[in-house]
Amino acid sequence: MSPASLQKKNAARTDSGDERAAYYERIRPLNLAPLWESLHTLVPREPQTPCVPALWRYDEVIRPLLMQSAELITAEEAVRRVLILENPALPGRASITQSLYAGLQLIMPGEVAPSHRHVQSALRFIVDGKGAYTTVEGERTTMYPGDFIITPSWAWHDHGNEGINGESEPVVWLDGLDIPMLRFFDAGFAENDEKRMQGVSRPEGSSLARFGHNMVPVRHDLSTATSPIFSYPYARSREALEQLRKNEAPDAWHGHKLRYVNPLTGGAPMPTIATFLQLLPRGFAGKVHRSTDGSVYSVVEGRGTAHIGGESFEFGPRDTFVVPSWAPLRLDAAAGEDVVLFSFSDRPVQQAMGVLREAFL
Ligand code: GTQ
């Protein structure tokens, strides 16, 4: 056939909806589907996340509900007594974004959350109270508000609350895990320890002494996927931000923002999750920014407003909010309120894939 008649033959193959529908019916039982009906959603022009922005108020909502949960179940029975923060658009999926899980975990004085380990990496960001501890592979870390603590993949961990100097109070932290990512890969394993609590084999502060001062033991030449520092104490990170705000102008989008690092690699502290701490000086009015890594924010200090897409969320200390992938974000600090925000995202995974995109508008 000539090119002209070929073209005519192809043009004649026009829409005949009934025949197409009948064809789709015939192929469905054979586990086949027509790509051409879904190509535009499978390969969107830009991210089309189902996630929506949301904020969870701590003082008025979460804290009273957590305290009620402590009347219903012990940490021991629950194994982990956590209220999961579910993205309103992903109910029942234990996901705050498509790739990340977040929850608020409560441990009452004297309780123990028994030892277990799993492939999922976890971070703990201490929101309320002090004097609980987590033990990771035989090293304990006492928790203070604002501390960022890591449980590496497959590391034994148990949590308890023995207080400090005889004083103890309920302690609540934000859990961030890569649970949805591991579910996606179907790569999750877990096991319970024979012991309820791990023995302590190294004194508290060992990992910080060895790796937390821009120095590394001379005979340590392994760089591990997860940071060897279990705890990044708030006092030190906050001090760094304070120095920055004294010395330089804030970034127009982020304010003063630092990322936590694995000192052995310079990369993110966990293979799947990046973490950040930022200070927005009082009255700060940020510019609009968007990025493909959806982020979870925990407010440490101060009041302000997060403008996410077309919505505005007023936030205060201990609140949690989520910014979906590619949603335009603008952060403001209230007049007279220095704001400090902790945040985490799946950035290292997107960077490893070479797909992370950001836009500063
Ligand atoms: O503390 O080990 O929020 O395994 C979810 C799963 C916490 C934990 C969570 C977990 C943990």
Coordinates of C-alpha atoms and ligand atoms in Angstrom, one line a residue:
M1 CA 0.0 0.0 0.0
S2 CA 1.1 3.6 -0.7
P3 CA 1.8 5.9 2.3
A4 CA -1.4 7.8 1.4
S5 CA -3.7 4.8 1.4
L6 CA -2.1 3.5 4.6
Q7 CA -2.8 6.9 6.2
K8 CA -6.4 6.6 5.1
K9 CA -6.8 3.1 6.5
N10 CA -5.4 4.3 9.9
A11 CA -7.6 7.4 9.9
A12 CA -10.6 5.2 9.3
R13 CA -10.0 3.3 12.6
T14 CA -12.1 5.9 14.5
D15 CA -13.8 5.6 17.8
S16 CA -16.4 2.9 18.1
G17 CA -17.1 3.0 21.8
D18 CA -19.1 -0.2 22.0
E19 CA -16.6 -2.3 20.1
R20 CA -13.8 -1.0 22.3
A21 CA -15.8 -1.7 25.5
A22 CA -16.5 -5.2 24.3
Y23 CA -12.9 -5.8 23.6
Y24 CA -11.9 -4.6 27.1
E25 CA -14.5 -7.1 28.5
R26 CA -12.9 -9.9 26.6
I27 CA -9.3 -9.2 27.7
R28 CA -10.1 -8.5 31.4
P29 CA -10.4 -12.2 32.4
L30 CA -7.1 -12.7 30.8
N31 CA -5.5 -10.2 33.2
L32 CA -4.9 -7.7 30.4
A33 CA -5.7 -4.0 30.3
P34 CA -5.5 -1.3 27.6
L35 CA -2.7 1.1 28.4
W36 CA -4.2 3.8 26.2
E37 CA -7.1 4.3 28.5
S38 CA -4.9 5.2 31.5
L39 CA -1.6 6.4 30.0
H40 CA -2.2 10.0 31.1
T41 CA -2.8 9.0 34.7
L42 CA 0.1 6.5 34.8
V43 CA 2.5 9.0 33.4
P44 CA 1.1 12.4 34.6
R45 CA 2.5 15.7 33.4
E46 CA 3.3 16.5 37.0
P47 CA 2.7 14.7 40.3
Q48 CA -0.9 13.9 41.0
T49 CA -0.8 12.9 44.6
P50 CA -4.0 11.7 46.3
C51 CA -2.6 13.1 49.5
V52 CA -4.1 16.3 51.0
P53 CA -2.6 18.8 53.4
A54 CA -3.6 18.3 57.1
L55 CA -2.8 19.5 60.6
W56 CA -3.2 17.7 63.9
R57 CA -3.5 19.9 67.0
Y58 CA -1.6 18.5 70.0
D59 CA -2.7 20.4 73.1
E60 CA -6.5 20.4 72.3
V61 CA -6.9 17.1 70.5
I62 CA -4.1 14.6 70.4
R63 CA -2.9 14.9 74.0
P64 CA -6.3 14.3 75.6
L65 CA -7.0 11.4 73.3
L66 CA -3.6 9.8 74.0
M67 CA -4.3 10.1 77.7
Q68 CA -7.6 8.4 77.2
S69 CA -5.9 5.6 75.3
A70 CA -3.7 5.0 78.3
E71 CA -6.9 4.1 80.3
L72 CA -7.8 1.6 77.6
I73 CA -4.5 -0.3 77.1
T74 CA -1.0 -0.5 78.6
A75 CA 2.1 0.0 76.5
E76 CA 3.0 -3.6 77.2
E77 CA -0.3 -5.0 75.8
A78 CA -0.3 -2.6 72.9
V79 CA 3.4 -3.3 72.2
R80 CA 3.4 0.3 70.8
R81 CA 0.6 2.6 72.0
V82 CA 0.4 4.9 69.1
L83 CA -2.3 7.0 67.4
I84 CA -1.5 6.9 63.7
L85 CA -1.7 10.1 61.8
E86 CA -3.5 9.1 58.6
N87 CA -3.7 11.4 55.6
P88 CA -7.4 12.3 55.4
A89 CA -7.3 11.1 51.7
L90 CA -5.7 7.7 52.6
P91 CA -8.0 6.3 55.3
G92 CA -7.1 2.9 56.6
R93 CA -3.7 2.9 55.0
A94 CA -1.6 4.0 58.0
S95 CA 0.1 6.5 55.7
I96 CA 0.6 10.2 56.1
T97 CA 2.1 10.4 52.6
Q98 CA 2.2 7.6 50.0
S99 CA 5.6 6.6 51.3
L100 CA 5.7 7.5 55.0
Y101 CA 4.0 6.6 58.2
A102 CA 3.6 9.0 61.2
G103 CA 2.2 8.4 64.6
L104 CA 2.2 9.8 68.1
Q105 CA 3.4 7.3 70.7
L106 CA 2.7 7.6 74.5
I107 CA 4.6 6.0 77.2
M108 CA 3.5 6.5 80.8
P109 CA 5.8 6.5 83.9
G110 CA 6.9 2.9 84.7
E111 CA 5.7 1.4 81.4
V112 CA 7.7 -0.7 79.0
A113 CA 7.2 -1.1 75.2
P114 CA 8.8 -4.5 74.7
S115 CA 11.9 -5.2 72.6
H116 CA 11.4 -6.0 69.0
R117 CA 13.1 -5.3 65.6
H118 CA 11.9 -4.8 62.1
V119 CA 13.3 -3.9 58.7
Q120 CA 11.4 -0.5 58.8
S121 CA 13.6 2.4 59.8
A122 CA 12.1 4.6 62.5
L123 CA 12.7 8.1 63.8
R124 CA 11.4 9.5 67.1
F125 CA 11.0 13.2 67.6
I126 CA 10.2 14.0 71.2
V127 CA 7.1 16.2 71.4
D128 CA 6.1 16.3 75.0
G129 CA 7.6 15.3 78.4
K130 CA 11.0 14.1 79.3
G131 CA 12.6 11.1 81.0
A132 CA 11.5 8.2 78.8
Y133 CA 14.3 6.3 77.1
T134 CA 14.7 4.1 74.1
T135 CA 17.4 1.4 74.0
V136 CA 18.9 0.7 70.6
E137 CA 21.2 -2.3 70.3
G138 CA 22.2 -2.1 74.0
E139 CA 22.6 1.6 74.2
R140 CA 20.1 3.8 76.0
T141 CA 19.1 7.3 75.2
T142 CA 17.1 9.5 77.6
M143 CA 14.5 11.6 75.8
Y144 CA 14.1 15.4 76.1
P145 CA 11.7 17.5 74.0
G146 CA 13.1 18.3 70.5
D147 CA 15.6 15.4 70.5
F148 CA 15.7 13.4 67.2
I149 CA 16.4 9.7 67.9
I150 CA 16.9 7.0 65.3
T151 CA 16.1 3.3 65.3
P152 CA 18.0 1.8 62.4
S153 CA 16.5 -0.9 60.2
W154 CA 16.7 -4.3 62.0
A155 CA 18.0 -2.9 65.3
W156 CA 16.5 -4.2 68.5
H157 CA 14.7 -1.5 70.4
D158 CA 12.5 -1.1 73.5
H159 CA 11.2 2.0 75.1
G160 CA 10.5 2.8 78.8
N161 CA 9.9 5.6 81.1
E162 CA 11.8 5.7 84.4
G163 CA 11.9 9.5 84.7
I164 CA 14.8 11.7 85.8
N165 CA 15.8 12.1 89.4
G166 CA 12.7 10.4 90.7
E167 CA 10.4 12.7 88.7
S168 CA 8.5 11.1 85.9
E169 CA 5.8 12.2 83.5
P170 CA 4.0 10.9 80.4
V171 CA 6.2 11.2 77.4
V172 CA 5.0 11.5 73.8
W173 CA 7.0 11.4 70.6
L174 CA 6.3 11.6 66.9
D175 CA 7.2 8.3 65.2
G176 CA 8.2 8.5 61.5
L177 CA 8.7 5.2 59.7
D178 CA 9.0 4.0 56.1
I179 CA 6.2 1.5 56.6
P180 CA 4.3 2.3 53.4
M181 CA 7.6 2.1 51.4
L182 CA 8.4 -1.4 52.8
R183 CA 4.9 -2.5 52.1
F184 CA 5.3 -1.3 48.6
F185 CA 8.5 -3.3 48.2
D186 CA 7.0 -6.3 50.1
A187 CA 10.3 -6.4 51.9
G188 CA 9.3 -6.2 55.6
F189 CA 10.4 -8.6 58.3
A190 CA 10.0 -8.3 62.0
E191 CA 10.6 -10.3 65.2
N192 CA 9.9 -10.1 68.9
D193 CA 12.8 -10.3 71.3
E194 CA 12.9 -13.1 73.8
K195 CA 13.6 -10.5 76.5
R196 CA 11.0 -7.8 77.3
M197 CA 13.9 -5.3 77.7
Q198 CA 17.3 -5.4 76.2
G199 CA 20.3 -5.5 78.5
V200 CA 22.3 -2.3 78.5
S201 CA 25.8 -3.1 77.1
R202 CA 27.2 0.4 76.5
P203 CA 26.9 3.6 78.6
E204 CA 24.5 6.3 77.5
G205 CA 26.2 8.8 75.2
S206 CA 28.7 6.3 73.7
S207 CA 27.6 6.8 70.1
L208 CA 27.4 10.6 70.5
A209 CA 31.0 10.7 71.9
R210 CA 32.3 8.6 69.1
F211 CA 30.5 10.2 66.2
G212 CA 28.8 13.3 67.4
H213 CA 31.6 15.8 67.4
N214 CA 32.7 16.0 63.7
M215 CA 35.2 13.2 64.6
V216 CA 35.1 9.5 64.1
P217 CA 37.1 6.7 65.9
V218 CA 40.3 6.1 63.9
R219 CA 39.8 2.4 63.5
H220 CA 36.2 2.8 62.3
D221 CA 36.2 2.6 58.6
L222 CA 32.7 1.3 57.9
S223 CA 30.2 3.7 56.6
T224 CA 26.7 2.4 57.4
A225 CA 23.4 3.1 55.7
T226 CA 22.1 4.5 58.9
S227 CA 23.8 7.1 61.1
P228 CA 25.8 5.6 64.0
I229 CA 24.4 8.5 66.1
F230 CA 21.2 7.4 67.8
S231 CA 20.3 10.7 69.3
Y232 CA 20.7 14.2 68.0
P233 CA 20.0 16.3 71.1
Y234 CA 17.8 19.3 70.7
A235 CA 20.0 21.6 72.8
R236 CA 22.8 21.3 70.3
S237 CA 20.7 21.6 67.1
R238 CA 18.9 24.6 68.6
E239 CA 22.2 26.3 69.5
A240 CA 23.4 25.9 65.9
L241 CA 20.2 27.6 64.6
E242 CA 20.6 30.4 67.2
Q243 CA 24.1 31.1 66.0
L244 CA 22.9 31.2 62.4
R245 CA 20.2 33.7 63.1
K246 CA 22.7 35.9 64.8
N247 CA 25.2 35.7 62.0
E248 CA 23.3 35.8 58.8
A249 CA 20.1 36.7 57.0
P250 CA 17.6 33.8 56.7
D251 CA 17.0 32.0 53.4
A252 CA 13.9 33.6 51.7
W253 CA 12.1 30.3 51.4
H254 CA 13.4 28.1 54.4
G255 CA 14.5 30.6 57.0
H256 CA 17.5 29.0 58.7
K257 CA 17.3 25.4 57.8
L258 CA 19.8 22.6 58.5
R259 CA 19.6 19.0 57.6
Y260 CA 20.7 16.2 60.0
V261 CA 23.5 14.1 58.6
N262 CA 25.0 10.7 58.9
P263 CA 28.6 11.7 59.9
L264 CA 30.1 8.8 58.1
T265 CA 28.6 9.7 54.7
G266 CA 27.4 13.3 54.8
G267 CA 24.1 11.9 53.6
A268 CA 20.7 11.6 55.3
P269 CA 20.7 9.9 58.7
M270 CA 18.6 7.0 57.4
P271 CA 18.6 5.4 54.0
T272 CA 14.9 6.2 53.4
I273 CA 14.2 9.3 55.5
A274 CA 15.8 12.8 55.6
T275 CA 15.3 15.0 58.6
F276 CA 15.6 18.8 59.1
L277 CA 15.4 21.5 61.7
Q278 CA 14.6 25.1 60.8
L279 CA 14.2 28.4 62.5
L280 CA 11.9 31.1 61.1
P281 CA 12.7 34.3 62.9
R282 CA 9.8 36.3 64.3
G283 CA 7.7 37.9 61.7
F284 CA 9.3 35.8 58.9
A285 CA 7.2 35.7 55.7
G286 CA 8.6 33.0 53.5
K287 CA 8.4 32.7 49.7
V288 CA 6.6 29.8 47.9
H289 CA 8.5 26.6 47.4
R290 CA 7.4 23.1 46.2
S291 CA 9.3 19.8 46.0
T292 CA 8.4 16.3 45.1
D293 CA 9.1 14.9 48.5
G294 CA 6.0 15.3 50.6
S295 CA 7.0 16.3 54.2
V296 CA 5.8 15.9 57.7
Y297 CA 6.4 18.8 60.1
S298 CA 6.4 18.9 63.9
V299 CA 6.3 22.3 65.5
V300 CA 8.8 22.7 68.3
E301 CA 8.5 26.4 69.2
G302 CA 6.4 29.3 68.3
R303 CA 3.2 30.0 66.3
G304 CA 2.8 30.7 62.7
T305 CA 1.0 29.8 59.5
A306 CA 1.6 27.2 56.8
H307 CA 0.1 28.0 53.5
I308 CA -0.2 24.7 51.7
G309 CA -1.7 24.7 48.2
G310 CA -4.8 26.9 48.6
E311 CA -5.2 26.2 52.3
S312 CA -3.8 27.9 55.4
F313 CA -3.1 26.2 58.7
E314 CA -2.3 28.1 61.9
F315 CA 0.1 26.1 63.9
G316 CA 1.5 26.1 67.4
P317 CA 3.9 24.1 69.5
R318 CA 3.6 20.3 69.3
D319 CA 1.2 20.4 66.3
T320 CA 2.0 18.1 63.4
F321 CA 1.2 18.9 59.7
V322 CA 1.8 17.3 56.4
V323 CA 2.7 18.9 53.1
P324 CA 1.9 16.7 50.1
S325 CA 4.3 16.2 47.2
W326 CA 4.6 19.2 44.9
A327 CA 2.1 21.3 46.9
P328 CA 3.2 24.9 47.0
L329 CA 4.3 25.7 50.6
R330 CA 4.8 29.1 52.2
L331 CA 5.8 29.4 55.9
D332 CA 5.1 32.4 58.1
A333 CA 6.2 33.0 61.7
A334 CA 3.8 35.1 63.8
A335 CA 5.0 38.6 64.9
G336 CA 7.0 38.2 68.0
E337 CA 7.3 34.4 67.7
D338 CA 10.4 32.6 66.7
V339 CA 9.3 29.4 65.1
V340 CA 11.3 26.1 65.1
L341 CA 10.1 23.3 62.9
F342 CA 11.4 19.7 62.6
S343 CA 10.5 17.9 59.4
F344 CA 11.1 14.6 57.6
S345 CA 10.6 13.3 54.1
D346 CA 11.5 10.5 51.7
R347 CA 14.1 12.7 50.0
P348 CA 17.1 10.3 50.1
V349 CA 15.1 7.7 48.1
Q350 CA 14.1 10.2 45.5
Q351 CA 17.7 11.5 45.3
A352 CA 19.0 7.9 44.9
M353 CA 16.6 7.5 42.0
G354 CA 17.5 10.9 40.5
V355 CA 13.9 12.1 40.5
L356 CA 13.9 14.8 43.2
R357 CA 12.6 18.1 41.9
E358 CA 12.2 21.4 43.6
A359 CA 10.9 24.8 42.5
F360 CA 11.6 28.1 44.3
L361 CA 8.8 30.5 43.2
Ligands
GTQ1 O1 8.3 2.0 68.2 O2 8.9 0.2 67.1 O3 4.7 4.0 65.5 O4 7.4 -0.7 65.3 C1 5.0 1.9 64.5 C2 5.7 0.7 64.5 C3 6.4 2.6 66.3 C4 8.2 1.2 67.3 C5 5.4 2.8 65.5 C6 6.7 0.5 65.4 C7 7.1 1.4 66.3

